[in-house]
Tab-separated table of C-alpha atoms and ligand atoms in Angstrom:
chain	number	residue	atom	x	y	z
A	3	UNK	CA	-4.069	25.589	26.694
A	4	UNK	CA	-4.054	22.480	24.265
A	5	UNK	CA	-4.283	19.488	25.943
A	6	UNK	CA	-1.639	17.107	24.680
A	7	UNK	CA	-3.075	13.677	24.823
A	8	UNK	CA	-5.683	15.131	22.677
A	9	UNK	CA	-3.243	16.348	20.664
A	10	UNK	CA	-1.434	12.987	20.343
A	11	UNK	CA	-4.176	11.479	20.100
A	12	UNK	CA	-5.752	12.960	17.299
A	13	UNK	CA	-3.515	14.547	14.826
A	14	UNK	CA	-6.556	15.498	12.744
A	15	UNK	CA	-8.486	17.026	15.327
A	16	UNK	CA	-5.614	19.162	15.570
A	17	UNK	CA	-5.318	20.399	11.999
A	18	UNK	CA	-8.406	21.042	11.949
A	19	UNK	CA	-8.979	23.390	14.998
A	20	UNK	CA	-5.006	25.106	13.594
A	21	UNK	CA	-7.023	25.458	9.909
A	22	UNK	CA	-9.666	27.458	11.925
A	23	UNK	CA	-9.927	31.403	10.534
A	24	UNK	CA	-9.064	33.726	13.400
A	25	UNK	CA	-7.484	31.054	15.631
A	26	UNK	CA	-4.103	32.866	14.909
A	27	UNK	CA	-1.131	33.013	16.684
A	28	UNK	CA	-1.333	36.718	17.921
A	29	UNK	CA	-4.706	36.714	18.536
A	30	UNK	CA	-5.544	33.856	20.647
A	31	UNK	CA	-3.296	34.036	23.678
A	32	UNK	CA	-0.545	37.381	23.518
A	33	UNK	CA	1.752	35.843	26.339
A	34	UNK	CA	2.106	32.529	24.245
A	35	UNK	CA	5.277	32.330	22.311
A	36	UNK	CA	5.760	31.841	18.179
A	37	UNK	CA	6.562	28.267	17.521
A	38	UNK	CA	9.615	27.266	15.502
A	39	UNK	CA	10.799	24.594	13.974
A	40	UNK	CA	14.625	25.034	13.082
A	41	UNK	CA	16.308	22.043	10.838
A	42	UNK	CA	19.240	21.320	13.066
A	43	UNK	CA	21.223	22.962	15.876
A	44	UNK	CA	23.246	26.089	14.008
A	45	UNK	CA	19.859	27.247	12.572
A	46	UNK	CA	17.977	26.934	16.269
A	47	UNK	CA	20.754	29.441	17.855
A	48	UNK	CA	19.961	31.961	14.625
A	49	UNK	CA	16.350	31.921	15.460
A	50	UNK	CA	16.753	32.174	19.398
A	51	UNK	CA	18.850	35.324	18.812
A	52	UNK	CA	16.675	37.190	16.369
A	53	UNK	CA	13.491	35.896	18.156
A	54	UNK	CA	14.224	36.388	21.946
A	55	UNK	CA	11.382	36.042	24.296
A	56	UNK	CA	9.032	36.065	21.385
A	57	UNK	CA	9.993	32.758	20.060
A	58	UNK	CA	10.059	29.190	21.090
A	59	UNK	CA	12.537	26.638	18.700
A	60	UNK	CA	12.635	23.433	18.618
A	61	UNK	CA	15.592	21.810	17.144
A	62	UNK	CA	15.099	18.387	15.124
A	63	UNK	CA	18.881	17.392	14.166
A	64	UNK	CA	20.146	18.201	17.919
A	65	UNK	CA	23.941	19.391	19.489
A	66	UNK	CA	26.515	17.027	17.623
A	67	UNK	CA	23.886	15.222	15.382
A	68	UNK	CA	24.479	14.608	11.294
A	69	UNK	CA	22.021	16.760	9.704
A	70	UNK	CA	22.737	14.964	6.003
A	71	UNK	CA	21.850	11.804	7.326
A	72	UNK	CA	19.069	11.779	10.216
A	73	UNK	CA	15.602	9.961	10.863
A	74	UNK	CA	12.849	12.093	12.305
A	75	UNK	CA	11.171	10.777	15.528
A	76	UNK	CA	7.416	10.897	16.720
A	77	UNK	CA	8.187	13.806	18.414
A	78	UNK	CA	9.791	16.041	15.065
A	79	UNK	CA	6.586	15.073	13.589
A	80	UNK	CA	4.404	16.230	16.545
A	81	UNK	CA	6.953	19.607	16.804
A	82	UNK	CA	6.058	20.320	12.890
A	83	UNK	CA	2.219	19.895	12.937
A	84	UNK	CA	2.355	22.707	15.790
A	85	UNK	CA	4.972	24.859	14.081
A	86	UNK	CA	3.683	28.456	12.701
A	87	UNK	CA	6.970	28.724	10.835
A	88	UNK	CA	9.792	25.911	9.663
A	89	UNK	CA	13.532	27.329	9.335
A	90	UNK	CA	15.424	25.178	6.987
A	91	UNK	CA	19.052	25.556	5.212
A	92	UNK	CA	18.430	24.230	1.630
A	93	UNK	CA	21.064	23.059	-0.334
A	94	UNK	CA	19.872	19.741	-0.246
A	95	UNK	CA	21.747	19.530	3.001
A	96	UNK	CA	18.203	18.322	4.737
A	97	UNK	CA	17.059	15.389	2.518
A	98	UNK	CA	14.940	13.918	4.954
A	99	UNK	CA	12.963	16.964	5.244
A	100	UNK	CA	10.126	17.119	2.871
A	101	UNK	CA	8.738	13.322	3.643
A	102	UNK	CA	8.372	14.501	7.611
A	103	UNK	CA	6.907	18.185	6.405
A	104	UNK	CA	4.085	15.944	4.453
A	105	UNK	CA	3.959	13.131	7.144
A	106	UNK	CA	3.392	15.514	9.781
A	107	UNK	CA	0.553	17.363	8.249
A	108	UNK	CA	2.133	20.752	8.980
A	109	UNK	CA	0.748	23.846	7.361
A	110	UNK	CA	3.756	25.825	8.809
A	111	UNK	CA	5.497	28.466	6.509
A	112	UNK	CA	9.084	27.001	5.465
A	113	UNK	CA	11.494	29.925	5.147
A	114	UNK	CA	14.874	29.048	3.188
A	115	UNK	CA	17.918	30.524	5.359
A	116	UNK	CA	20.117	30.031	2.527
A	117	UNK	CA	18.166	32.277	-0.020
A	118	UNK	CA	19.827	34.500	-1.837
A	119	UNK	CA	23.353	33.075	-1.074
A	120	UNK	CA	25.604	31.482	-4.173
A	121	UNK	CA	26.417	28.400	-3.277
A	122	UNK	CA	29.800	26.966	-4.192
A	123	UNK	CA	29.370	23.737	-6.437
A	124	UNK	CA	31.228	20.483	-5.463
A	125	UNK	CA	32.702	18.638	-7.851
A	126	UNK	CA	32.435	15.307	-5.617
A	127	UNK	CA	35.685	14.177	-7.435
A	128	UNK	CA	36.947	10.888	-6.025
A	129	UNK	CA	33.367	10.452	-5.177
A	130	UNK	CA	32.565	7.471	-8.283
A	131	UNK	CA	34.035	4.288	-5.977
A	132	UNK	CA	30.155	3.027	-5.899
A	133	UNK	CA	29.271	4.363	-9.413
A	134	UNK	CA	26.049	6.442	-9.648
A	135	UNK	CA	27.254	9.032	-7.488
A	136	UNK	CA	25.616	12.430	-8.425
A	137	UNK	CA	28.102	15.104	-9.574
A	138	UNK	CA	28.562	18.625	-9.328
A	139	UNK	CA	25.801	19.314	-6.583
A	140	UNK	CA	25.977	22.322	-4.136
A	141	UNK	CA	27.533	22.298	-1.330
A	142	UNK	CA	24.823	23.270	1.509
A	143	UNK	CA	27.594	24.534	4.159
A	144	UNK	CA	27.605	27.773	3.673
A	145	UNK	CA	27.062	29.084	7.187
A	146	UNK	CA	30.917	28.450	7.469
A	147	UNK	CA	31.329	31.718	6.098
A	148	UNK	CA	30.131	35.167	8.174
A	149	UNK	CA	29.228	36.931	5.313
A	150	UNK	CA	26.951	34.036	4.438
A	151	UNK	CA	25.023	34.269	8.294
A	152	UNK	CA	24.676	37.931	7.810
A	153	UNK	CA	22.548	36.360	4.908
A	154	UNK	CA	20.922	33.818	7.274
A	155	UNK	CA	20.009	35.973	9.584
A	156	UNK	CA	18.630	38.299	7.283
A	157	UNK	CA	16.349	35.890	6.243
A	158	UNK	CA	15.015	34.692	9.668
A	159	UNK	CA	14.424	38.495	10.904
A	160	UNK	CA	11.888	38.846	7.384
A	161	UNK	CA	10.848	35.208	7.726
A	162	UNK	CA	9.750	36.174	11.894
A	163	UNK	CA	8.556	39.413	10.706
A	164	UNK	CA	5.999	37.820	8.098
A	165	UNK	CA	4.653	35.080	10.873
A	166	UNK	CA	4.531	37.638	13.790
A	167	UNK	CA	4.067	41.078	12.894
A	168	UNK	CA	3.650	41.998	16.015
A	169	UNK	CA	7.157	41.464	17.040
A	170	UNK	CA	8.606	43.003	14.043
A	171	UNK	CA	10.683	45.917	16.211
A	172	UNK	CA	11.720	43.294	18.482
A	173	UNK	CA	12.932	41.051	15.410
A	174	UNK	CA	14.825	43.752	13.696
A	175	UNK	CA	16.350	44.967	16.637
A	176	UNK	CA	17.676	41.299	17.656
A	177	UNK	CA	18.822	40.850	14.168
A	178	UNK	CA	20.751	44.512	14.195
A	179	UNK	CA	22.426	43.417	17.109
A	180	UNK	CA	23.612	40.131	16.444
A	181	UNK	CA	24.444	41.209	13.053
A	182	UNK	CA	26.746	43.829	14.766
A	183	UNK	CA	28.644	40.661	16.737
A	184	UNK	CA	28.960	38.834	13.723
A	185	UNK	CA	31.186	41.731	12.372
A	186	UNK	CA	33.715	41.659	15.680
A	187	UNK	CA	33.916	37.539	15.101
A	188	UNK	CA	34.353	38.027	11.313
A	189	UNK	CA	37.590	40.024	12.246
A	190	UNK	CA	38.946	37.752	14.868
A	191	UNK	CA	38.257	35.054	12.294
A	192	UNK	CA	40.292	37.140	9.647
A	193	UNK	CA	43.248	38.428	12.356
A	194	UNK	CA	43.993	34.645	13.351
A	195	UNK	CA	44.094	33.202	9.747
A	196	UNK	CA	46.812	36.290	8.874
A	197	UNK	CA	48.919	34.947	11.539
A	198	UNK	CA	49.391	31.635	10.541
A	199	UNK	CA	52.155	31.781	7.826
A	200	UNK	CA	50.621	31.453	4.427
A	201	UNK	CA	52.584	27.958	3.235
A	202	UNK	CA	50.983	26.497	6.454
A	203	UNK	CA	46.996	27.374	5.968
A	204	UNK	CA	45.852	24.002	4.846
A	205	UNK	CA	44.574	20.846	7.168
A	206	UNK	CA	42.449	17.623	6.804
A	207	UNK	CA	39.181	17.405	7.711
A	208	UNK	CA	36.700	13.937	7.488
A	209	UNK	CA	33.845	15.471	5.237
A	210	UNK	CA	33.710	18.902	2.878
A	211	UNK	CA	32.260	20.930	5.371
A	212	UNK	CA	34.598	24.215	4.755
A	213	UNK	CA	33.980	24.704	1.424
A	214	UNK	CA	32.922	28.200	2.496
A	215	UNK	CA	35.325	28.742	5.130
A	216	UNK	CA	37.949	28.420	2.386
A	217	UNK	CA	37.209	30.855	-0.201
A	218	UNK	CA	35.989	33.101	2.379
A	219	UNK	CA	39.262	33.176	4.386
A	220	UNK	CA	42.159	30.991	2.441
A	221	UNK	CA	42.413	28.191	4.868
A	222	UNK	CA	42.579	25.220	2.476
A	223	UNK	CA	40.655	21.941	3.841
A	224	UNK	CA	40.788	18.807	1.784
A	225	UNK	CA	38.587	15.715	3.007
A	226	UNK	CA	38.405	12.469	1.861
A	227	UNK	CA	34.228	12.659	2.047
A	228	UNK	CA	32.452	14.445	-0.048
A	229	UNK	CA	30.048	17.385	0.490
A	230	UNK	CA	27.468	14.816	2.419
A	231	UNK	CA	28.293	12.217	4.875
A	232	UNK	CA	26.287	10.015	2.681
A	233	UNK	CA	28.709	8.323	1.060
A	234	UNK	CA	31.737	6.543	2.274
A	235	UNK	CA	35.318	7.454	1.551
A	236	UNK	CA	36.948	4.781	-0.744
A	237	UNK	CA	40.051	3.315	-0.029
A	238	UNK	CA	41.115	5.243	-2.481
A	239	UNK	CA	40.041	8.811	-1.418
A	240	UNK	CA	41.831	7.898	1.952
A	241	UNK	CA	45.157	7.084	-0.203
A	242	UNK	CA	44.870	10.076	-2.019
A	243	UNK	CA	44.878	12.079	0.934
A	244	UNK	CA	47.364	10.673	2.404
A	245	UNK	CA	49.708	11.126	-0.357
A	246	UNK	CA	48.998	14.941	-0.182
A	247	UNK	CA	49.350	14.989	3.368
A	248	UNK	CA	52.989	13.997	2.815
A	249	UNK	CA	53.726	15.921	-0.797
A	250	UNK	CA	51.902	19.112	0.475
A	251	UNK	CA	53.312	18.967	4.346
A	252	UNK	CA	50.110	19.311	5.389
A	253	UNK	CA	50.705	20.331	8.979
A	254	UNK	CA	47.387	18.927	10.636
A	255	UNK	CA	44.495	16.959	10.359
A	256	UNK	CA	40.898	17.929	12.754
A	257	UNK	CA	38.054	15.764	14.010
A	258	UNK	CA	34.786	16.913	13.493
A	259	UNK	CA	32.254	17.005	15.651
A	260	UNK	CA	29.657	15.425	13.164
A	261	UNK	CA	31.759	12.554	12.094
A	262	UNK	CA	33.422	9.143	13.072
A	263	UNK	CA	37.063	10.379	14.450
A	264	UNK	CA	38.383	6.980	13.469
A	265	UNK	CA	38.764	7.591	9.808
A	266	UNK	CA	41.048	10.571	10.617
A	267	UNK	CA	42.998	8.592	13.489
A	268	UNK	CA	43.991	6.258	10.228
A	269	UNK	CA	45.305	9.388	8.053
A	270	UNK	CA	46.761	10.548	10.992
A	271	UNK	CA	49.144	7.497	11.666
A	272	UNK	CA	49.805	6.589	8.313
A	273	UNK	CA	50.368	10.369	7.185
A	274	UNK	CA	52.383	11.396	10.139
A	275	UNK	CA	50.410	14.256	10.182
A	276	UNK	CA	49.197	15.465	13.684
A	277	UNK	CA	45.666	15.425	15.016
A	278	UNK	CA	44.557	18.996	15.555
A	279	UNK	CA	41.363	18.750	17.462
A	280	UNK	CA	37.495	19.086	17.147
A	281	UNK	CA	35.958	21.316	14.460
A	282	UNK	CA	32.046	21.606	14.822
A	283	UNK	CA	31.254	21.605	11.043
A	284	UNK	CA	27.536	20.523	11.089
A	285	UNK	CA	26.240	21.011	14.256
A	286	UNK	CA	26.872	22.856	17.543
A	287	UNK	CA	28.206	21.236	20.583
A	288	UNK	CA	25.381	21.178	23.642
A	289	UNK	CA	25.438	24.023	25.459
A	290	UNK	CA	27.916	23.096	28.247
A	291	UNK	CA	30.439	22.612	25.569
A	292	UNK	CA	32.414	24.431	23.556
A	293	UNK	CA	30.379	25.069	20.833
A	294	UNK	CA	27.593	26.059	22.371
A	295	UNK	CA	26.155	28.721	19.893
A	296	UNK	CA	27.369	29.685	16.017
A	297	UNK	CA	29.288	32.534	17.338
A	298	UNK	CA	31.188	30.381	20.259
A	299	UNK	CA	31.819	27.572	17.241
A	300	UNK	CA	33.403	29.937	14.769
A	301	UNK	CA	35.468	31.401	17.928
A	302	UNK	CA	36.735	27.615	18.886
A	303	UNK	CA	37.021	26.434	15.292
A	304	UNK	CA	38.893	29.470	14.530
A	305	UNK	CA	41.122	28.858	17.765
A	306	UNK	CA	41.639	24.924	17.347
A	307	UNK	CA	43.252	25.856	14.095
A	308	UNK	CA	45.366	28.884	14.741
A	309	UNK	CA	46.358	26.489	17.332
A	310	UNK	CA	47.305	23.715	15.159
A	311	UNK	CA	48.602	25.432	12.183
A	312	UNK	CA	50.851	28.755	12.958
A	313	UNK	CA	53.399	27.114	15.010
A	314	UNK	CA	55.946	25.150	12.742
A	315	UNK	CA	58.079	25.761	9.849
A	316	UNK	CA	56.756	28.125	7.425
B	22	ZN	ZN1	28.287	18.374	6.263
């Protein structure tokens, strides 16, 4: 065992003995599990269900937290220098990321969950209230669309594979698995969009964060924030949208999980437009919620807006 006032007390002492040749993770102790770093909450339920009982994650951008905009504590840095593998989304959704990988010493391997996906470029139009606001970047959300977590989890199984060889049959087997229930959601996703009528599949959300969910299954969301909760909607964004919330009969407008609700209370009494409920767009809900995992937040998000949107004139 590592004693962890040593540890936190000497951060150095502790690369060094990690830098050791032979000191690996398989060899050292076979009933200790793989540790994981996984950027933010959606990511940490991937890796727990391709890495079982071989695997222990540790979430930095928790249930309900902003993963665009988020300061790392003592304790991410102290979960990073004792990582053997980091599991990030890319897209520039983690900005914060790179100064705490360097800060915290960590010679983990970073796997990209989003390789290999094409991400859908935002046009950030609207976005120039400020000035300087960089156009055209992508849009890092893409685990709103199934297809796209077959992807993720793709990645994690070979990314677990590489930094545990030894689990490698356990790994792919997870990943078979829970590939196999991302299939059954995708068409329960794809049943309850047919059955709201097509003149009614649109709704408000705060920030972009359904980019993917839109061209994947032609439910249109329009926000008044960009791609990142970075930035601030303008007075002008929120005008905009409210203008097409009246021109377009948008039937609804959703909280997110992620955001302030109060900016969508505001487009929701001067639109007229009712509030359909919570979508978890960056981040699951903790577990006692509703949201708990990826596949119980595609289930609610999916239900919250069959809810809101099928009954009403077509
Ligand atoms: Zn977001």
């Amino acid at each position: 065992m590592i004693n962890r006032r040593a540890l936190g007390a000497s951060l150095a002492a502790g690369l060094a003995l990690a830098a050791l040749p032979g000191v690996g993770f398989a060899q050292d102790n076979a009933a200790q599990k793989l540790p994981v770093v996984a950027s933010f909450s959606i990511l940490a339920d991937f890796v727990r269900q391709v890495g079982g009982d071989r695997v222990s994650v540790t979430p930095l951008v928790g249930p309900n937290g902003d993963a665009h905009v988020y300061s790392p504590t003592p304790a991410d840095a102290k979960a990073m220098a004792g990582a053997r593998l980091v599991v990030i989304n890319g897209l520039h959704l983690e900005g914060w990321l790179p100064r705490l990988i360097k800060s915290s010493g960590s010679k983990a391997t970073v796997a990209t969950a989003t390789k290999g996906i094409k991400p859908i470029e935002s046009a950030e139009e609207g976005h120039d209230a400020k000035g300087g606001h960089d156009h055209g970047h992508d849009d890092p959300h893409a685990w709103q669309s199934i297809a796209n977590a077959r992807i993720y989890i793709a990645n994690i199984r070979d990314a677990l594979d590489a930094a545990d060889p030894a689990g490698k049959a356990s790994y792919d087997a997870n990943a078979a698995a829970y590939l196999a229930k991302l299939d059954v959601v995708e068409g329960e996703v794809k049943a309850a969009v047919a059955r709201i009528p097509a003149a009614r599949r649109k709704a408000i959300t705060t920030h972009d964060a359904f980019g993917y969910f839109v061209k994947a299954y032609g439910v249109e969301f329009i926000a008044p924030q960009g791609v990142s909760t970075e930035s601030e909607a303008s007075a002008r964004d929120v005008a905009r949208i409210i203008r097409q919330i009246k021109a377009q009969k948008v039937p609804a407008v959703f909280l997110e999980n992620v955001t302030n609700p109060r900016l969508i209370e505001q487009i929701a009494k001067e639109s007229g437009a009712k509030v359909g409920g919570t979508l978890y767009s960056d981040a699951l809900s903790d577990a006692s919620g509703p949201a708990g995992t990826y596949i119980d937040m595609m289930k609610h998000n999916i239900s919250e807006i069959e809810k809101a949107l099928a009954a009403g004139p077509a």
